[in-house]
Coordinates of C-alpha atoms in Angstrom, one line a residue:
M30 CA 128.4 146.0 106.2
I31 CA 124.8 145.6 104.9
D32 CA 124.0 149.1 106.6
A33 CA 126.9 150.7 104.6
L34 CA 125.2 149.1 101.3
Y35 CA 121.8 150.8 102.4
S36 CA 123.2 154.3 103.1
A37 CA 121.2 157.4 103.7
R38 CA 122.2 158.4 100.2
I39 CA 121.0 155.3 98.6
L40 CA 117.7 155.5 100.3
S41 CA 117.2 159.0 99.4
L42 CA 117.8 158.3 95.8
A43 CA 115.6 155.5 95.9
A44 CA 112.7 157.5 97.4
N45 CA 113.0 160.3 94.6
M46 CA 112.7 158.8 91.5
P47 CA 112.9 161.4 88.4
R48 CA 111.0 160.9 85.3
A49 CA 108.7 158.0 86.6
G50 CA 106.2 157.1 84.6
R51 CA 105.7 156.1 80.7
L52 CA 106.1 158.4 77.6
N53 CA 103.1 158.9 75.1
L54 CA 104.5 157.7 71.5
P55 CA 108.1 156.8 72.6
H56 CA 110.5 156.0 69.9
G57 CA 112.1 153.1 71.9
T58 CA 111.1 151.0 74.7
G59 CA 113.3 148.7 77.0
E60 CA 112.6 146.2 79.8
Q61 CA 114.9 144.1 81.8
V62 CA 114.1 141.8 84.7
A63 CA 116.4 140.4 87.3
K64 CA 115.4 136.9 87.4
L65 CA 116.7 136.0 91.0
C66 CA 114.6 138.9 92.5
G67 CA 112.0 140.0 90.2
S68 CA 113.4 143.9 89.9
K69 CA 112.3 145.2 86.9
A70 CA 112.6 148.5 84.6
V71 CA 110.5 149.5 81.7
I72 CA 112.2 152.5 80.0
D73 CA 111.0 154.8 77.2
V74 CA 113.1 156.9 75.3
R75 CA 112.8 159.6 72.3
I76 CA 115.7 160.5 70.5
D77 CA 116.6 163.5 68.4
G78 CA 118.2 164.1 65.0
N79 CA 121.8 163.5 66.6
N80 CA 120.4 160.1 68.2
R81 CA 120.7 161.4 71.8
I82 CA 118.0 160.9 74.4
S83 CA 115.2 163.9 74.1
D84 CA 112.8 162.6 76.2
Y85 CA 112.8 159.6 79.1
A86 CA 110.5 158.0 81.3
Q87 CA 111.0 154.8 83.4
D88 CA 108.8 152.5 85.2
V89 CA 110.8 150.8 87.8
R90 CA 109.6 148.3 90.4
A91 CA 112.7 147.3 92.3
C92 CA 114.7 146.9 95.5
A93 CA 116.3 150.1 96.8
L94 CA 119.5 149.5 94.9
G95 CA 117.8 149.3 91.9
Q96 CA 115.6 152.1 92.3
A97 CA 118.9 154.1 93.4
A98 CA 120.6 153.1 90.1
A99 CA 117.4 154.2 88.1
A100 CA 117.3 157.6 90.2
I101 CA 120.6 158.2 89.1
V102 CA 120.3 157.0 85.5
G103 CA 117.0 159.4 85.3
E104 CA 118.9 162.3 86.3
V105 CA 121.4 162.2 83.6
A106 CA 120.2 160.4 80.5
L107 CA 118.7 163.6 78.7
G108 CA 121.4 164.2 76.0
A109 CA 123.2 160.8 76.2
T110 CA 124.2 158.7 73.1
L111 CA 124.0 155.0 72.7
D112 CA 127.7 154.8 72.9
E113 CA 127.7 156.6 76.2
V114 CA 124.8 154.4 77.7
R115 CA 126.7 151.1 76.4
E116 CA 129.9 152.2 78.1
A117 CA 128.1 153.3 81.4
R118 CA 126.4 149.8 81.4
D119 CA 130.0 148.1 80.5
D120 CA 131.7 150.2 83.4
M121 CA 129.0 149.0 85.7
L122 CA 129.5 145.4 84.9
L123 CA 133.2 146.0 85.4
M124 CA 132.7 147.7 88.7
L125 CA 130.2 145.3 90.1
K126 CA 131.8 141.8 89.0
H127 CA 135.7 142.6 88.5
G128 CA 136.6 145.4 90.8
G129 CA 136.7 148.3 88.1
D130 CA 136.2 151.9 89.2
G131 CA 132.7 152.2 87.8
P132 CA 131.3 154.8 84.8
E133 CA 132.8 158.1 84.2
G134 CA 131.4 161.2 82.9
R135 CA 127.8 161.6 82.5
F136 CA 126.9 158.3 84.4
E137 CA 129.6 158.7 87.2
G138 CA 127.0 159.0 89.9
L139 CA 126.4 155.1 89.6
R140 CA 129.6 155.1 91.4
A141 CA 127.7 155.3 94.6
L142 CA 126.7 151.9 94.3
K143 CA 130.2 150.3 94.1
L144 CA 129.5 148.5 97.5
V145 CA 127.0 146.6 96.0
A146 CA 130.1 144.4 94.2
D147 CA 130.3 142.6 97.8
Y148 CA 126.8 141.5 97.2
P149 CA 126.3 139.2 93.9
A150 CA 122.9 138.5 94.4
R151 CA 122.2 142.2 94.0
H152 CA 124.0 142.8 90.7
A153 CA 121.1 142.1 88.5
S154 CA 118.7 144.5 90.2
T155 CA 121.3 147.1 90.4
L156 CA 121.7 146.7 86.3
V157 CA 118.1 146.9 85.7
A158 CA 117.8 150.5 84.6
I159 CA 121.1 150.8 82.6
E160 CA 120.3 147.4 80.8
A161 CA 116.6 148.6 79.9
L162 CA 117.9 151.9 78.8
V163 CA 120.5 150.5 76.4
K164 CA 117.6 148.4 74.9
A165 CA 115.5 151.3 74.7
H166 CA 118.0 153.5 72.7
E167 CA 118.8 150.6 70.6
D168 CA 114.8 150.1 69.8
A169 CA 114.9 153.7 69.0
L170 CA 117.7 153.7 66.6
M171 CA 116.0 150.6 64.9
T172 CA 112.5 152.2 64.6
R173 CA 114.5 155.2 63.1
L174 CA 116.4 153.0 60.7
D175 CA 113.0 151.2 59.8
S176 CA 111.3 154.6 59.4
C177 CA 113.9 155.6 56.6
V178 CA 112.8 152.4 54.9
L179 CA 109.1 153.0 55.1
G180 CA 109.2 156.8 54.5
W181 CA 107.8 158.2 58.0
S182 CA 109.8 160.2 60.4
P183 CA 109.1 161.2 64.1
A184 CA 108.0 164.4 62.9
D185 CA 105.1 162.8 61.3
E186 CA 103.8 162.0 64.5
I187 CA 100.3 163.5 65.5
P188 CA 99.1 163.5 69.1
G189 CA 96.1 161.1 69.4
E190 CA 97.1 159.4 66.0
T191 CA 98.1 155.7 65.6
P192 CA 101.9 155.6 66.7
P193 CA 104.0 154.8 63.4
L194 CA 105.4 151.8 64.7
T195 CA 101.8 150.3 64.7
A196 CA 100.8 151.8 61.5
R197 CA 104.3 150.3 60.0
T198 CA 103.5 147.1 61.2
R199 CA 100.0 147.2 59.6
R200 CA 101.4 148.5 56.3
V201 CA 104.0 145.8 55.8
G202 CA 101.4 142.9 55.7
T203 CA 99.3 144.7 53.2
A204 CA 99.5 144.6 49.2

């Protein structure tokens, strides 16, 4: 059964990680660590005016299952809304823990990991990428909300300048 879990498709996905690395000046960053095995995903996103992911990068240190899930997420994240990402995460949890069918639509490729349901110790590492993406997207939306209060916008970012989030933090404490 373990051979089926690490199929050629899963190993191929794990070996071909799209959008690997980090973004310069992301709007939001999310990090998720699987406590049992130490698998970790750090995801950076930029969002457009419609709050859809417009740029994406990921730094994933995980087992083959976690890397395969991250590869699938990385292939389809551009254009996603926070609702789509949350729904995919929730559908993954249902698939792994309660026999659900798995995500539909944009994130349907995550169904390739359905066999992981039989290995509870592998659930957390399989979820690190989608959990980190939810956090990154939420962080980007909070940054945008903060920017409305403080009067800057992502369009104000100038390459090589201090990122607005850092500048915002500095301004808040001053008179």
